[in-house]
Tab-separated table of C-alpha atoms and ligand atoms in Angstrom:
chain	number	residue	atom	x	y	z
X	1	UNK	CA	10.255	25.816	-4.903
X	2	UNK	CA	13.413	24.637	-5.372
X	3	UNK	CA	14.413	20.821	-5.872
X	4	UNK	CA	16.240	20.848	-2.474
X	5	UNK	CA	13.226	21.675	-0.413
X	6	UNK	CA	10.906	19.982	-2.377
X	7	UNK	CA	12.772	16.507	-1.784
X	8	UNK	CA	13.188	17.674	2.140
X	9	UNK	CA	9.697	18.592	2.691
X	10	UNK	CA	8.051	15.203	0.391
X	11	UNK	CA	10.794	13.363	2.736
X	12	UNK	CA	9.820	14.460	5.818
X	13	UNK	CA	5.808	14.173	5.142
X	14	UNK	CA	6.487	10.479	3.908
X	15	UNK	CA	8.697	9.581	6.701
X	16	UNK	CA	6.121	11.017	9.223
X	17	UNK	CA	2.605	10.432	7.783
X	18	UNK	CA	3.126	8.018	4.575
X	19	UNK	CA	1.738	10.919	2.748
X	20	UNK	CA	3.426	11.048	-0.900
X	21	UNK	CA	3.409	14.326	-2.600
X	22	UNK	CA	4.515	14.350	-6.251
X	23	UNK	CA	6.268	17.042	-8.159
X	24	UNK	CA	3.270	18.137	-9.321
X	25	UNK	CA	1.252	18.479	-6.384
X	26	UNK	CA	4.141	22.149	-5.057
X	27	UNK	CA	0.570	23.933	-5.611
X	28	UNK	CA	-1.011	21.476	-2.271
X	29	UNK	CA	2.328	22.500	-0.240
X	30	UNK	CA	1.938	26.107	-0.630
X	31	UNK	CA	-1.746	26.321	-0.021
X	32	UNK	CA	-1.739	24.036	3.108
X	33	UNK	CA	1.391	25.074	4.379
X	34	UNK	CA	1.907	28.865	3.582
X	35	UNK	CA	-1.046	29.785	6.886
X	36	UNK	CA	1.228	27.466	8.868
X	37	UNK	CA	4.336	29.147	8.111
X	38	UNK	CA	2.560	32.733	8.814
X	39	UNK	CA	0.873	31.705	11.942
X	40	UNK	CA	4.495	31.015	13.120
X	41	UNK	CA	6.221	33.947	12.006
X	42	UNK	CA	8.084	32.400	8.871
X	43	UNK	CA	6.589	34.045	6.431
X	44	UNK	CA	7.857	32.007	3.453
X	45	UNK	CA	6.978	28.375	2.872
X	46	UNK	CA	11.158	28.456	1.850
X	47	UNK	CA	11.427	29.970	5.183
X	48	UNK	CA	9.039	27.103	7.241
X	49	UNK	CA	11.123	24.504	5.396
X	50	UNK	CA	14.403	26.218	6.856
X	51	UNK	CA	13.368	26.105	9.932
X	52	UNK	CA	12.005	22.240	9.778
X	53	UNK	CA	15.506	21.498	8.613
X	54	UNK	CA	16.868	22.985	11.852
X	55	UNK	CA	14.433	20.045	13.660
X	56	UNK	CA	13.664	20.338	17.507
X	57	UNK	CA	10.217	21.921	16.892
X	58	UNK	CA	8.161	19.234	17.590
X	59	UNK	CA	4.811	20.962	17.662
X	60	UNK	CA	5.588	22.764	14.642
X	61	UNK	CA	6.563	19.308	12.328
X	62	UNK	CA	2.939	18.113	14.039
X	63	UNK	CA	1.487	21.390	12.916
X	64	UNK	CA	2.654	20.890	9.205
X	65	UNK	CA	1.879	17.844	8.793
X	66	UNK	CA	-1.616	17.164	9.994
X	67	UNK	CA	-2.127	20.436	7.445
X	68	UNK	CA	-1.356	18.110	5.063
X	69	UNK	CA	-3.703	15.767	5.708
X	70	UNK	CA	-6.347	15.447	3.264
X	71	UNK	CA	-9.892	15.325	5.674
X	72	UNK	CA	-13.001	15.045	3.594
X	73	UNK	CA	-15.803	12.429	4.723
X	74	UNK	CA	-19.041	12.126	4.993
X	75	UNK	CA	-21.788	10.205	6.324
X	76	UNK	CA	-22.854	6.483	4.522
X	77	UNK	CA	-20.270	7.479	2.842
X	78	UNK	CA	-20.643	5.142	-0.722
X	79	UNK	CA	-23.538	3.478	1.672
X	80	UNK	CA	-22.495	-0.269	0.363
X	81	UNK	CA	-19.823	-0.700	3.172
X	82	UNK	CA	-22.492	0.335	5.716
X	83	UNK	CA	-25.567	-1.802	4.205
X	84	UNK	CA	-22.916	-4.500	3.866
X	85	UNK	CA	-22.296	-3.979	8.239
X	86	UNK	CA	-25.640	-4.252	8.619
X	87	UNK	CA	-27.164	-7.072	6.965
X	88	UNK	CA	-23.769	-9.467	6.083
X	89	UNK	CA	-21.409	-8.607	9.248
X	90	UNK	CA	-23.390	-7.929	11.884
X	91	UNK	CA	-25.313	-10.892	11.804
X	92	UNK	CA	-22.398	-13.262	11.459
X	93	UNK	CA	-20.816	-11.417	14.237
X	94	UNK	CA	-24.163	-12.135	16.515
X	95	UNK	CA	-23.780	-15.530	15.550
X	96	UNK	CA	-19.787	-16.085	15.921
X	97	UNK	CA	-19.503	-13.795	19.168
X	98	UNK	CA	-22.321	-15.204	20.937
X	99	UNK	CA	-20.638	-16.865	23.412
X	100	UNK	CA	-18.202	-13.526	24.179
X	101	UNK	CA	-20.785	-11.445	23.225
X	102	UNK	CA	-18.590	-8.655	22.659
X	103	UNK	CA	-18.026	-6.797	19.109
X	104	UNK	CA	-15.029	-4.384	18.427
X	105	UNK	CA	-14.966	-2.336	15.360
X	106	UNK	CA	-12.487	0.302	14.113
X	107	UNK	CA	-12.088	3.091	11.956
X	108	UNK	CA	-8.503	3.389	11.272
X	109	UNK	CA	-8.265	6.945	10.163
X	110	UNK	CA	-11.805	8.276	10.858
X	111	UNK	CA	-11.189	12.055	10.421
X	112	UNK	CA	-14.066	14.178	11.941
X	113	UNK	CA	-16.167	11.318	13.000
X	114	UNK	CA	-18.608	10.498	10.188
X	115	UNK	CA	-17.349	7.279	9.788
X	116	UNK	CA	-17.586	6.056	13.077
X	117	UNK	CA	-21.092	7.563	13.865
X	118	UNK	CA	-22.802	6.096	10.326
X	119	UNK	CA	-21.625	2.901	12.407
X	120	UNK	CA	-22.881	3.990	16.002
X	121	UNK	CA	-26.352	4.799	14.231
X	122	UNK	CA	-26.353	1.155	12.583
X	123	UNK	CA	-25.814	-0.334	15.939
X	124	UNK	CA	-28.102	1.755	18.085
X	125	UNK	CA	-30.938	0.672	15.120
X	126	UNK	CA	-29.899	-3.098	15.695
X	127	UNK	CA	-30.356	-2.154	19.613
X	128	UNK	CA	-32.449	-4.531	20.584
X	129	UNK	CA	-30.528	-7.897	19.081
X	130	UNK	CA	-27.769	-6.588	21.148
X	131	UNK	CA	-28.863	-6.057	23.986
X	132	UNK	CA	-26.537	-7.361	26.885
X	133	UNK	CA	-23.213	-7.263	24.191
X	134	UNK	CA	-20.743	-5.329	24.753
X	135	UNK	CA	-19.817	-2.789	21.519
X	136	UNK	CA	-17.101	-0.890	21.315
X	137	UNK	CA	-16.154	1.635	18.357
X	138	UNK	CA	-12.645	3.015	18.105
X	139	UNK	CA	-12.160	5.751	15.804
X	140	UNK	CA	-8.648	6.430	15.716
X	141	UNK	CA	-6.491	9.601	13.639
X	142	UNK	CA	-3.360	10.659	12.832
X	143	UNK	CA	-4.345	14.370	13.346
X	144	UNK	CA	-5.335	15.837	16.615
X	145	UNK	CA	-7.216	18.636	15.272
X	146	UNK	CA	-10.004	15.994	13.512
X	147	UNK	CA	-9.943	14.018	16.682
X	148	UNK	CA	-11.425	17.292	18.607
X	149	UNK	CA	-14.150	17.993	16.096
X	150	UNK	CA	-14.918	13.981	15.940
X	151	UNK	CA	-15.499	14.048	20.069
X	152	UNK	CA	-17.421	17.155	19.715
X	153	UNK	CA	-19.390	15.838	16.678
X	154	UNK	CA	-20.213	19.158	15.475
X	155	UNK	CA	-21.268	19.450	11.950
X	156	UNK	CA	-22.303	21.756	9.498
X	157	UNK	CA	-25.621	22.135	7.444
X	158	UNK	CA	-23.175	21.266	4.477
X	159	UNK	CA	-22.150	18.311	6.266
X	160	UNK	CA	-25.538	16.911	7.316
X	161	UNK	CA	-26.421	17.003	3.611
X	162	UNK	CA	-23.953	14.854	2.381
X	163	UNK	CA	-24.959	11.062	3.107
X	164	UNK	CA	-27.385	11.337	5.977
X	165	UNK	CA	-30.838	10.737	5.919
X	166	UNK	CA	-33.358	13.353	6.791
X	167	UNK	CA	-35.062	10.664	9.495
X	168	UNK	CA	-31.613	10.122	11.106
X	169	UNK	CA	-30.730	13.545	11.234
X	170	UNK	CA	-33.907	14.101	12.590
X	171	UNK	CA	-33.267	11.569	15.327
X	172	UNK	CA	-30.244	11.806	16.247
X	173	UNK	CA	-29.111	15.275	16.081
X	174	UNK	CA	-29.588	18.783	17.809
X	175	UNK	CA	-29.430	22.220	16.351
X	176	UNK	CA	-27.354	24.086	17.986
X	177	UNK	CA	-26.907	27.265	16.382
X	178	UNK	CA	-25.652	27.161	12.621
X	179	UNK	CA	-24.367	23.286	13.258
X	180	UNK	CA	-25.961	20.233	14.283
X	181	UNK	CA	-24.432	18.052	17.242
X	182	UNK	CA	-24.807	14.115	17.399
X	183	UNK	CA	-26.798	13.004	20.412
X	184	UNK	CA	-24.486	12.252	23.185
X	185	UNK	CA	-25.741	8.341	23.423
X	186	UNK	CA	-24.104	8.158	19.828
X	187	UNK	CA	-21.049	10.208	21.282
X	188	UNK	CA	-20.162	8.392	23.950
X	189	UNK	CA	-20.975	4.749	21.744
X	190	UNK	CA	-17.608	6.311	20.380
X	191	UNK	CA	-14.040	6.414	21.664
X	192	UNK	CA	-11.514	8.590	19.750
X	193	UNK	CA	-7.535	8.101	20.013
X	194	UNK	CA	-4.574	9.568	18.119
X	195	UNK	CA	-2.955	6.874	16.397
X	196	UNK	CA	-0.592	7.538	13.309
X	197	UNK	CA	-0.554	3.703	10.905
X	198	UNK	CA	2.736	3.951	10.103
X	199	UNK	CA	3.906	3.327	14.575
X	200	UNK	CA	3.159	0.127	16.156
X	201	UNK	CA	-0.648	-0.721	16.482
X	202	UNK	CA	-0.198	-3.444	18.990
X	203	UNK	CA	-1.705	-1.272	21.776
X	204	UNK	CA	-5.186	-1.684	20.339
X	205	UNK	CA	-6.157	-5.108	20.812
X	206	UNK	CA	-8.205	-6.903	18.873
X	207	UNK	CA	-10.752	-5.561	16.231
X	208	UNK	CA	-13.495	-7.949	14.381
X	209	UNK	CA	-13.873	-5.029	12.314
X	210	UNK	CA	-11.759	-2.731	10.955
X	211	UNK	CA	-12.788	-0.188	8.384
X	212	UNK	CA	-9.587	1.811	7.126
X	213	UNK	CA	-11.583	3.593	4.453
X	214	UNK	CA	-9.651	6.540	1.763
X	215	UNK	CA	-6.352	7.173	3.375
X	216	UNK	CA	-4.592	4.173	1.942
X	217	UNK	CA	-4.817	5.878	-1.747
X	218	UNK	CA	-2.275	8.655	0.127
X	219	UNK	CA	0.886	6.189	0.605
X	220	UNK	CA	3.073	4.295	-1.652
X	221	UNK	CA	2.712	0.800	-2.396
X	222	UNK	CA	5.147	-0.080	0.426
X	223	UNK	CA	3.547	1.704	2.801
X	224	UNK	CA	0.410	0.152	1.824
X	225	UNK	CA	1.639	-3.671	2.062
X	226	UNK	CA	3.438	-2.764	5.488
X	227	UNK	CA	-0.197	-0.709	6.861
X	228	UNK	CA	-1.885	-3.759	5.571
X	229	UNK	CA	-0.114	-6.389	7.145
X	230	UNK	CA	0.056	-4.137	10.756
X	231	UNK	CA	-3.752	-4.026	10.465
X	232	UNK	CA	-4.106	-8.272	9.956
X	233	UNK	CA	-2.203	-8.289	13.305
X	234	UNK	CA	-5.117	-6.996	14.934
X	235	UNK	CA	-7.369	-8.751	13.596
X	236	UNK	CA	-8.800	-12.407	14.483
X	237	UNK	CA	-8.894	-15.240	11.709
X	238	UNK	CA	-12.884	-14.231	10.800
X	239	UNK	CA	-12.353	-10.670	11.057
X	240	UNK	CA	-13.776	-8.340	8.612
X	241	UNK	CA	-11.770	-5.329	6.260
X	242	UNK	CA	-13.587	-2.327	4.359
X	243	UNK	CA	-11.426	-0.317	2.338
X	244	UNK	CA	-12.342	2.874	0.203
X	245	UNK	CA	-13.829	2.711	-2.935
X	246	UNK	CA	-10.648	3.486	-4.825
X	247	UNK	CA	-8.330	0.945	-2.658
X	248	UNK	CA	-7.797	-2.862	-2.715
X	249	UNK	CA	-5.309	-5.321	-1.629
X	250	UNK	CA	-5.003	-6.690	-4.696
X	251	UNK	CA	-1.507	-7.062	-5.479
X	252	UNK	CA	-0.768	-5.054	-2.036
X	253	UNK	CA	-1.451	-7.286	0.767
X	254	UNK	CA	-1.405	-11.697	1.043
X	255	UNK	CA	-2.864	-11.237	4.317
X	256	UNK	CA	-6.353	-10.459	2.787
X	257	UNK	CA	-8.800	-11.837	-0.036
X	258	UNK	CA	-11.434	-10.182	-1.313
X	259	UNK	CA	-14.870	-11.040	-0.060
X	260	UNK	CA	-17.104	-12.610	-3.299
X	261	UNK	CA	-19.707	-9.940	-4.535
X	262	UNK	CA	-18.811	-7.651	-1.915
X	263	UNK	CA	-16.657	-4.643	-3.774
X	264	UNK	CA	-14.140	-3.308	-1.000
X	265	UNK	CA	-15.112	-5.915	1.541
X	266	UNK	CA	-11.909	-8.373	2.439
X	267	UNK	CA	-11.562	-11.500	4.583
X	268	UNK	CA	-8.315	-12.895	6.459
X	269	UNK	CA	-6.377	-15.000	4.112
X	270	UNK	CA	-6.204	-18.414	4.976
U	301	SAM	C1	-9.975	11.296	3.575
U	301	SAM	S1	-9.974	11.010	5.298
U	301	SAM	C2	-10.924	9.514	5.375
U	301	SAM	C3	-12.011	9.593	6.416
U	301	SAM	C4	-12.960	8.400	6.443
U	301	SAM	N1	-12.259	7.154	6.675
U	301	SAM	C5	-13.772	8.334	5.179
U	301	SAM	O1	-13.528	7.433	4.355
U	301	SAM	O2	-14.663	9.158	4.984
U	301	SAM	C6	-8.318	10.432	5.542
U	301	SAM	C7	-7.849	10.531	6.995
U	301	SAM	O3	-6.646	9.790	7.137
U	301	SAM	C8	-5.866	10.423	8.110
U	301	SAM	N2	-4.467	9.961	7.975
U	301	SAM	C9	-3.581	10.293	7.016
U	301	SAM	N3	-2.398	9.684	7.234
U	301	SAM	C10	-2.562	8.934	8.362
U	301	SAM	C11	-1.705	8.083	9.111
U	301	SAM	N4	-0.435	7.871	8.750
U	301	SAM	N5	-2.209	7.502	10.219
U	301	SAM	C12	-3.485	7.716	10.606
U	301	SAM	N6	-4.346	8.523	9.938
U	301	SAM	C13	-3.887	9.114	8.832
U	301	SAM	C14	-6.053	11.897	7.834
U	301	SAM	O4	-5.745	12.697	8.955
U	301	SAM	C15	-7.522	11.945	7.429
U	301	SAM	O5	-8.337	12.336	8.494
């Protein structure tokens, strides 16, 4: 690829997503982005590029870069953050919000759901110590495509495997066919919206906890302060951040500290 397109297309993924792709990552472009240029008739990723240089095709920029989006999870996914919901957050939260009794949590960029189910399944466990509160999950995506299979929550042997417990598959499952399908009580505990980080978040409201979990370690440092700082905004004073193993605010973000003993777990700064 030449240096010209490679500097257009990085340009255009950053400016839309916050995705950076380095010079040595051409070998992601072409296998994510060659079927996209062939399913529309471009043949060439050169060719694609030419034509997203042209602008006005809205659907196709969408198209190219949700391909680029990198979509892996899996249930109790490093299981800490989850044990940590369970038996730090939750009960504080029984104890701050018991007045409100109301609890909103989000997953920031929850890709096909996993996320945001390990949490329904917590919460429908700790059922009876909330009864009469009002819970809401948000699980919210840049790409539409993940936001379909989320809302379906359709997964594959493979993907019931990887993190989930034999007893809660068990439970809260159905075969259907080769996949399994979450129960619709843990569905519908869940509601999914498209929401790209880098655009205003202010539409959300108010989240006592947010879990934006492995899609931070995609963006630059910038992008990271600025995604950081958007996310405080929605958050109250005692609100409650998991990041991904591999992420921290640590030299990113003043608007969080690091909760004590509790790798990946963050407080509001004072
Ligand atoms: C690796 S997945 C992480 C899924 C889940 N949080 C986990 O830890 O298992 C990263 C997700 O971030 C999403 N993403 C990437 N850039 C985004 C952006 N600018 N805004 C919202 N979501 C984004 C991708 O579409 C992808 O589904």
């Amino acid at each position: 690829m030449n240096p010209w397109d490679f500097d257009f297309i990085a340009g255009l993924l950053k400016q839309k997503s916050g995705l950076i792709v380095s010079k040595d990552k051409v070998y992601l472009l072409e296998s994510r982005l060659v079927p996209v240029a062939r399913k529309h008739g471009h043949g060439t990723l050169e060719a694609l590029i030419g034509k997203l240089r042209t602008g006005g095709d809205d659907k196709l920029l969408r198209e190219v870069v949700e391909a680029m989006t990198t979509n892996e999870s899996f249930f109790f996914r490093d299981n800490k953050p989850f044990e940590v919901l369970q038996k730090e957050t939750l009960p504080f939260l029984l104890q701050s919000r018991a007045a409100r009794k109301q609890i909103r949590i989000w997953c920031a960029a929850c890709s096909t759901g996993q996320e945001p189910y390990s949490i329904a399944m917590i919460l429908k466990d700790e059922a009876a110590k909330l009864a009469g509160w009002k819970i809401e999950i948000v699980g919210t995506d840049l790409s539409t495509d993940v936001l379909d299979r989320a809302r379906n929550g359709l997964y594959s042997q493979f993907e019931v495997q990887r993190g989930l417990p034999i007893q809660l598959l068990l439970k809260n499952f159905a075969q259907k066919n080769e996949m399994w399908q979450i129960n619709a009580d843990l569905r519908s505990m869940v509601q999914y919206r498209q929401i790209n980080l880098l655009d205003d978040l202010g539409s959300l409201g108010q989240f006592d906890v947010v879990f934006c979990r492995n899609v931070l370690i995609y963006f630059d440092q910038q992008t990271k302060t600025q995604v950081l700082d958007k996310i405080s905004r929605q958050m109250p004073q005692d609100g409650v951040l998991f990041l991904g193993g591999a992420e921290t605010v640590l030299g990113i973000s003043e608007r969080f500290k690091p909760m004590p003993g509790q790798r990946g777990v963050y407080a509001m700064a004072a």
